[in-house]
Amino acid sequence: MPTGIEKSFVRKTHHTGHDVVLPVATITGAKDGPTFAVMSGMHAGEYAGILASQRFIQTVKPQELSGRLIVIPIVSMKSFLMRYMQLSVVDEREVHFHVPGNPQGSYTEFLVDTLWQVIKGANYVIDMHAGEFAQALYAWIPIPMTGSPQVNKRSKSLALGYRVEYIEERASRKSVPQLAAMMSDLGIANIWAEVGKNGLPAKEHVDIQYDGAYAAIQTAGMLPGTPARPKQKLLTGRRYQINAETTGVWNCAVKEGDVVEKGQFLGRLTDFFGDTIKEYHAPEKSLVLYYWSSPAINTDRRPHGYDWHNSLISLITIG
Ligand SMILES: [Zn+2]
């Protein structure tokens, strides 16, 4: 491809008649180098990443770039346009937990397969995430550590430029989103960056997404300059999530980023009158990664088994 920026849409129609529309910007550098893909908007209300992706398209100069940068600012376009949260607006599946290879399957499988055709040649992938409208999230960078030692090391190197307090090595395969694990298996260094909260495109979070990914692209040797290396702490604990067993109203007593002691009160689920159904306490000393800031808890709403509407709080054990 000649040096420059090409912006286009990949458009495909699923057998149900629903379209996939992927905006794709490809920046081809003046010098040879690897291929790096940056994507966002897989979960359509996670806006900080979407705005950071746009900033890459608007600012990266082909003459400074070695290799090819592919930017997909909005993966789940239909959900984005409907202001739909987390799950696909078409089939209510969780895009992050599907892999390509079955385009004849559900709409979400078709979407992931279409996305894969765009990014499969990449050496590096950054997938930008955040907290949805209903989630207060403490910015951190999870790293899939399920690949070979070489791939894991390259994936980790992508996380080291983010201005976040914590990065997390995620070694348990069942806790790594399937698409991230598959990329690691195939030798594609990748991370998913969790920066932003409550569906708010705060400048602070857009900057962290952009600057962190920029440092990662520098780390790959594709942009000039020495990548930033802010002070970070490493999380290696056990991830766990507390889910409600009863429909009700959630009153969270802690904040994202809090370190809670074993036995500490986390919050209360009440009925619609405010009478307590259950109180929750931390089983171990943990960091609060995010909690559902929406009080509305519905245990009956479990599309495809997902616990999106009955989750209360997500934590990781900490030493
Ligand atoms: Zn997400």
Coordinates of C-alpha atoms and ligand atoms in Angstrom, one line a residue:
M1 CA 0.0 0.0 0.0
P2 CA 1.3 3.5 -0.7
T3 CA 2.2 5.8 2.2
G4 CA -0.8 7.7 3.5
I5 CA -4.1 7.3 5.3
E6 CA -7.0 5.4 3.8
K7 CA -10.4 5.6 5.5
S8 CA -13.1 3.1 4.5
F9 CA -16.0 1.0 5.7
V10 CA -16.1 -2.7 5.7
R11 CA -19.8 -3.6 5.1
K12 CA -21.2 -7.1 5.3
T13 CA -24.6 -8.5 5.8
H14 CA -25.4 -11.4 8.2
H15 CA -27.8 -14.1 7.2
T16 CA -30.5 -12.5 9.4
G17 CA -30.3 -9.3 7.3
H18 CA -28.5 -7.3 9.9
D19 CA -25.4 -5.4 8.7
V20 CA -22.0 -5.1 10.1
V21 CA -20.4 -1.7 9.4
L22 CA -16.8 -1.4 10.5
P23 CA -15.0 2.0 10.1
V24 CA -11.4 1.2 9.3
A25 CA -8.5 3.7 9.0
T26 CA -5.2 2.3 7.7
I27 CA -2.1 4.5 8.1
T28 CA 0.7 3.2 6.0
G29 CA 4.1 4.5 7.1
A30 CA 6.9 5.7 4.9
K31 CA 9.2 3.1 6.4
D32 CA 8.8 -0.7 6.7
G33 CA 7.8 -2.2 10.0
P34 CA 5.2 -4.3 11.8
T35 CA 1.4 -4.0 11.7
F36 CA -0.3 -2.6 14.8
A37 CA -4.1 -2.6 15.2
V38 CA -5.9 -0.3 17.6
M39 CA -9.6 -0.9 18.2
S40 CA -12.4 0.4 20.4
G41 CA -16.1 0.5 20.8
M42 CA -16.5 -3.3 21.1
H43 CA -18.7 -2.4 24.1
A44 CA -20.5 0.5 22.6
G45 CA -20.8 2.8 25.6
E46 CA -17.1 2.7 26.4
Y47 CA -16.3 6.1 24.9
A48 CA -12.9 7.1 26.1
G49 CA -11.3 4.5 23.8
I50 CA -13.4 5.6 20.8
L51 CA -12.2 9.2 21.1
A52 CA -8.6 8.1 21.6
S53 CA -8.8 6.0 18.4
Q54 CA -10.1 9.0 16.5
R55 CA -7.1 11.0 17.8
F56 CA -4.8 8.4 16.3
I57 CA -6.4 8.7 12.9
Q58 CA -6.2 12.5 13.2
T59 CA -2.7 12.8 14.5
V60 CA -0.4 10.0 13.3
K61 CA 1.7 11.2 10.4
P62 CA 2.5 8.5 7.8
Q63 CA 6.0 10.0 7.3
E64 CA 6.8 9.3 11.0
L65 CA 5.4 5.8 11.0
S66 CA 7.4 2.6 10.4
G67 CA 4.9 -0.1 9.4
R68 CA 1.1 0.0 9.3
L69 CA -1.4 1.2 11.8
I70 CA -4.9 -0.1 11.5
V71 CA -7.5 1.8 13.6
I72 CA -11.1 0.6 14.1
P73 CA -12.7 3.3 16.2
I74 CA -16.1 1.6 16.6
V75 CA -16.4 -2.2 16.5
S76 CA -20.0 -2.4 17.5
M77 CA -21.5 0.3 15.3
K78 CA -25.2 -0.8 15.6
S79 CA -24.9 -0.9 19.4
F80 CA -23.1 2.5 19.4
L81 CA -25.8 4.2 17.4
M82 CA -28.5 2.8 19.7
R83 CA -26.5 3.8 22.9
Y84 CA -26.8 0.2 23.9
M85 CA -24.6 -1.1 26.8
Q86 CA -22.1 -3.9 26.9
L87 CA -24.1 -6.6 24.9
S88 CA -24.8 -6.6 21.2
V89 CA -28.0 -4.7 20.4
V90 CA -28.8 -7.3 17.7
D91 CA -28.4 -10.6 19.6
E92 CA -27.5 -9.6 23.2
R93 CA -24.2 -11.6 23.1
E94 CA -20.9 -10.4 24.7
V95 CA -18.6 -9.6 21.8
H96 CA -15.4 -10.0 23.8
F97 CA -16.2 -13.6 24.6
H98 CA -16.5 -14.8 21.0
V99 CA -13.9 -15.9 18.5
P100 CA -13.8 -15.7 14.7
G101 CA -14.3 -18.8 12.5
N102 CA -18.1 -19.2 12.5
P103 CA -19.6 -16.4 10.4
Q104 CA -22.6 -18.6 9.7
G105 CA -23.4 -18.5 13.4
S106 CA -24.9 -15.7 15.5
Y107 CA -24.7 -12.0 14.5
T108 CA -22.0 -11.5 17.1
E109 CA -19.9 -14.4 15.7
F110 CA -20.3 -12.8 12.3
L111 CA -19.2 -9.4 13.7
V112 CA -16.1 -10.9 15.3
D113 CA -15.3 -12.8 12.2
T114 CA -15.6 -9.7 10.1
L115 CA -13.4 -7.8 12.6
W116 CA -10.9 -10.6 12.4
Q117 CA -10.5 -10.3 8.7
V118 CA -9.3 -6.7 9.3
I119 CA -6.9 -7.4 12.1
K120 CA -5.6 -10.9 11.6
G121 CA -2.4 -9.7 9.9
A122 CA -1.4 -7.6 12.9
N123 CA 1.6 -8.3 15.1
Y124 CA 0.2 -6.2 17.9
V125 CA -3.4 -5.4 19.0
I126 CA -4.7 -2.9 21.6
D127 CA -8.4 -3.3 22.3
M128 CA -9.6 -0.2 24.3
H129 CA -12.3 -0.8 26.9
A130 CA -13.7 1.2 29.9
G131 CA -16.6 1.1 32.3
E132 CA -20.0 1.3 30.7
F133 CA -22.8 3.8 31.8
A134 CA -23.6 1.5 34.7
Q135 CA -20.0 0.8 35.8
A136 CA -17.6 2.9 37.9
L137 CA -14.2 1.5 36.9
Y138 CA -10.7 2.1 38.2
A139 CA -8.4 2.4 35.2
W140 CA -6.1 -0.5 34.8
I141 CA -4.5 -2.6 32.1
P142 CA -5.1 -6.4 32.0
I143 CA -2.5 -8.4 30.0
P144 CA -3.3 -11.9 28.7
M145 CA -0.5 -14.2 29.9
T146 CA -1.9 -17.3 28.2
G147 CA 0.5 -17.4 25.2
S148 CA 4.1 -18.5 24.8
P149 CA 6.6 -16.8 27.2
Q150 CA 7.8 -14.6 24.2
V151 CA 4.3 -13.5 23.3
N152 CA 3.5 -12.8 26.9
K153 CA 6.6 -10.6 27.3
R154 CA 5.7 -8.7 24.2
S155 CA 2.1 -8.3 25.3
K156 CA 3.3 -7.0 28.7
S157 CA 5.6 -4.5 27.0
L158 CA 2.5 -2.9 25.5
A159 CA 1.1 -2.1 28.9
L160 CA 4.1 -0.4 30.4
G161 CA 3.4 3.1 29.0
Y162 CA 0.0 3.7 30.5
R163 CA -0.4 6.2 33.3
V164 CA -2.3 3.8 35.6
E165 CA -1.6 2.6 39.1
Y166 CA -2.0 -1.0 38.2
I167 CA -1.3 -3.4 35.4
E168 CA -2.5 -7.0 35.7
E169 CA -1.0 -10.2 34.5
R170 CA -4.0 -12.5 33.8
A171 CA -2.7 -16.1 33.6
S172 CA -6.0 -18.0 34.2
R173 CA -7.3 -18.9 30.8
K174 CA -10.9 -18.9 31.9
S175 CA -10.6 -15.2 33.0
V176 CA -9.1 -14.0 29.7
P177 CA -11.7 -12.9 27.1
Q178 CA -11.6 -15.5 24.3
L179 CA -10.6 -13.2 21.5
A180 CA -7.6 -12.0 23.6
A181 CA -6.6 -15.5 24.4
M182 CA -6.9 -16.6 20.8
M183 CA -4.6 -13.7 19.6
S184 CA -2.0 -14.7 22.2
D185 CA -2.2 -18.3 21.0
L186 CA -1.5 -17.1 17.5
G187 CA 1.5 -15.0 18.5
I188 CA -0.2 -11.6 18.4
A189 CA 0.9 -9.5 21.3
N190 CA -2.1 -7.9 22.8
I191 CA -3.7 -6.1 25.7
W192 CA -7.1 -4.7 26.5
A193 CA -7.0 -1.4 28.2
E194 CA -9.6 -0.6 30.8
V195 CA -9.6 3.2 31.1
G196 CA -12.8 5.3 31.5
K197 CA -15.9 5.0 33.6
N198 CA -19.6 5.4 33.5
G199 CA -19.7 5.9 29.8
L200 CA -18.1 9.3 30.2
P201 CA -15.6 10.4 27.6
A202 CA -13.5 12.4 30.2
K203 CA -10.5 14.0 28.7
E204 CA -8.2 12.5 31.4
H205 CA -9.2 9.0 30.3
V206 CA -9.0 9.7 26.6
D207 CA -5.5 11.1 27.2
I208 CA -4.5 8.0 29.2
Q209 CA -5.8 5.7 26.4
Y210 CA -4.1 7.7 23.7
D211 CA -0.8 8.2 25.5
G212 CA -0.6 4.6 26.6
A213 CA -1.3 3.2 23.2
Y214 CA 1.1 5.7 21.7
A215 CA 3.9 4.5 24.0
A216 CA 3.0 0.9 23.0
I217 CA 3.4 1.8 19.3
Q218 CA 6.8 3.4 20.2
T219 CA 7.7 0.2 22.0
A220 CA 7.0 -1.7 18.8
G221 CA 9.5 0.6 17.1
M222 CA 6.9 2.2 14.9
L223 CA 7.0 5.8 16.0
P224 CA 10.0 7.9 17.0
G225 CA 10.9 8.7 20.6
T226 CA 11.4 6.8 23.8
P227 CA 8.2 5.4 25.2
A228 CA 7.0 6.6 28.6
R229 CA 7.5 4.3 31.5
P230 CA 5.4 5.7 34.4
K231 CA 5.5 4.0 37.8
Q232 CA 3.0 1.1 37.9
K233 CA 2.2 -1.7 40.3
L234 CA 1.6 -5.3 39.2
L235 CA -1.5 -7.2 40.0
T236 CA -1.3 -11.0 39.9
G237 CA -4.1 -11.9 42.3
R238 CA -7.3 -13.8 41.8
R239 CA -10.2 -12.0 40.0
Y240 CA -13.6 -12.5 41.4
Q241 CA -17.0 -10.9 41.1
I242 CA -19.9 -10.8 43.5
N243 CA -23.3 -11.3 41.9
A244 CA -26.7 -10.9 43.3
E245 CA -29.0 -13.9 43.7
T246 CA -32.1 -11.8 44.1
T247 CA -33.5 -8.9 42.1
G248 CA -33.4 -5.7 44.0
V249 CA -31.6 -2.4 44.6
W250 CA -27.9 -2.2 45.0
N251 CA -26.2 0.2 47.4
C252 CA -22.5 0.0 47.0
A253 CA -20.5 1.1 50.1
V254 CA -17.0 1.3 48.4
K255 CA -15.5 3.0 45.4
E256 CA -13.5 1.9 42.5
G257 CA -9.8 1.8 43.3
D258 CA -10.4 1.1 47.1
V259 CA -8.4 -1.5 48.8
V260 CA -10.7 -3.4 51.1
E261 CA -9.7 -5.5 54.0
K262 CA -10.9 -9.1 54.6
G263 CA -14.4 -8.8 56.1
Q264 CA -15.0 -5.2 55.1
F265 CA -18.5 -4.2 54.3
L266 CA -18.9 -3.8 50.5
G267 CA -22.6 -2.9 50.2
R268 CA -26.2 -3.9 50.6
L269 CA -28.9 -5.3 48.3
T270 CA -32.3 -4.2 49.4
D271 CA -35.8 -4.9 48.1
F272 CA -37.8 -2.1 46.4
F273 CA -38.9 -0.7 49.8
G274 CA -35.3 -0.4 51.1
D275 CA -35.4 -3.5 53.4
T276 CA -32.1 -5.3 53.4
I277 CA -32.0 -8.6 51.5
K278 CA -28.3 -9.2 51.9
E279 CA -25.1 -7.5 53.0
Y280 CA -21.9 -8.2 51.3
H281 CA -18.4 -8.4 52.8
A282 CA -14.9 -8.9 51.2
P283 CA -13.8 -12.5 51.5
E284 CA -10.1 -11.4 51.2
K285 CA -8.1 -8.3 51.1
S286 CA -8.8 -7.0 47.6
L287 CA -8.7 -4.1 45.1
V288 CA -12.1 -2.9 43.8
L289 CA -11.7 -2.8 40.1
Y290 CA -15.2 -1.7 39.3
Y291 CA -18.7 -1.8 40.7
W292 CA -22.1 -1.4 39.2
S293 CA -23.1 2.1 40.0
S294 CA -26.6 1.4 38.7
P295 CA -28.7 0.3 41.7
A296 CA -31.0 -1.7 39.3
I297 CA -30.3 -5.4 39.8
N298 CA -32.3 -7.9 37.8
T299 CA -31.4 -11.6 38.3
D300 CA -34.1 -12.7 35.8
R301 CA -32.4 -10.8 32.9
R302 CA -29.7 -13.3 31.9
P303 CA -29.4 -13.2 28.0
H304 CA -27.3 -16.2 27.0
G305 CA -26.4 -16.7 30.6
Y306 CA -24.5 -13.4 31.0
D307 CA -24.5 -11.9 34.4
W308 CA -24.5 -8.3 33.3
H309 CA -27.7 -7.4 35.1
N310 CA -27.1 -9.1 38.4
S311 CA -23.4 -8.3 38.9
L312 CA -22.6 -6.0 41.9
I313 CA -18.8 -5.6 42.2
S314 CA -15.6 -6.9 40.6
L315 CA -12.4 -7.3 42.6
I316 CA -8.9 -8.8 42.6
T317 CA -7.1 -10.1 45.6
I318 CA -4.1 -8.1 46.6
G319 CA -1.1 -9.0 48.7
Ligands
ZN1 ZN -15.5 -3.3 27.5

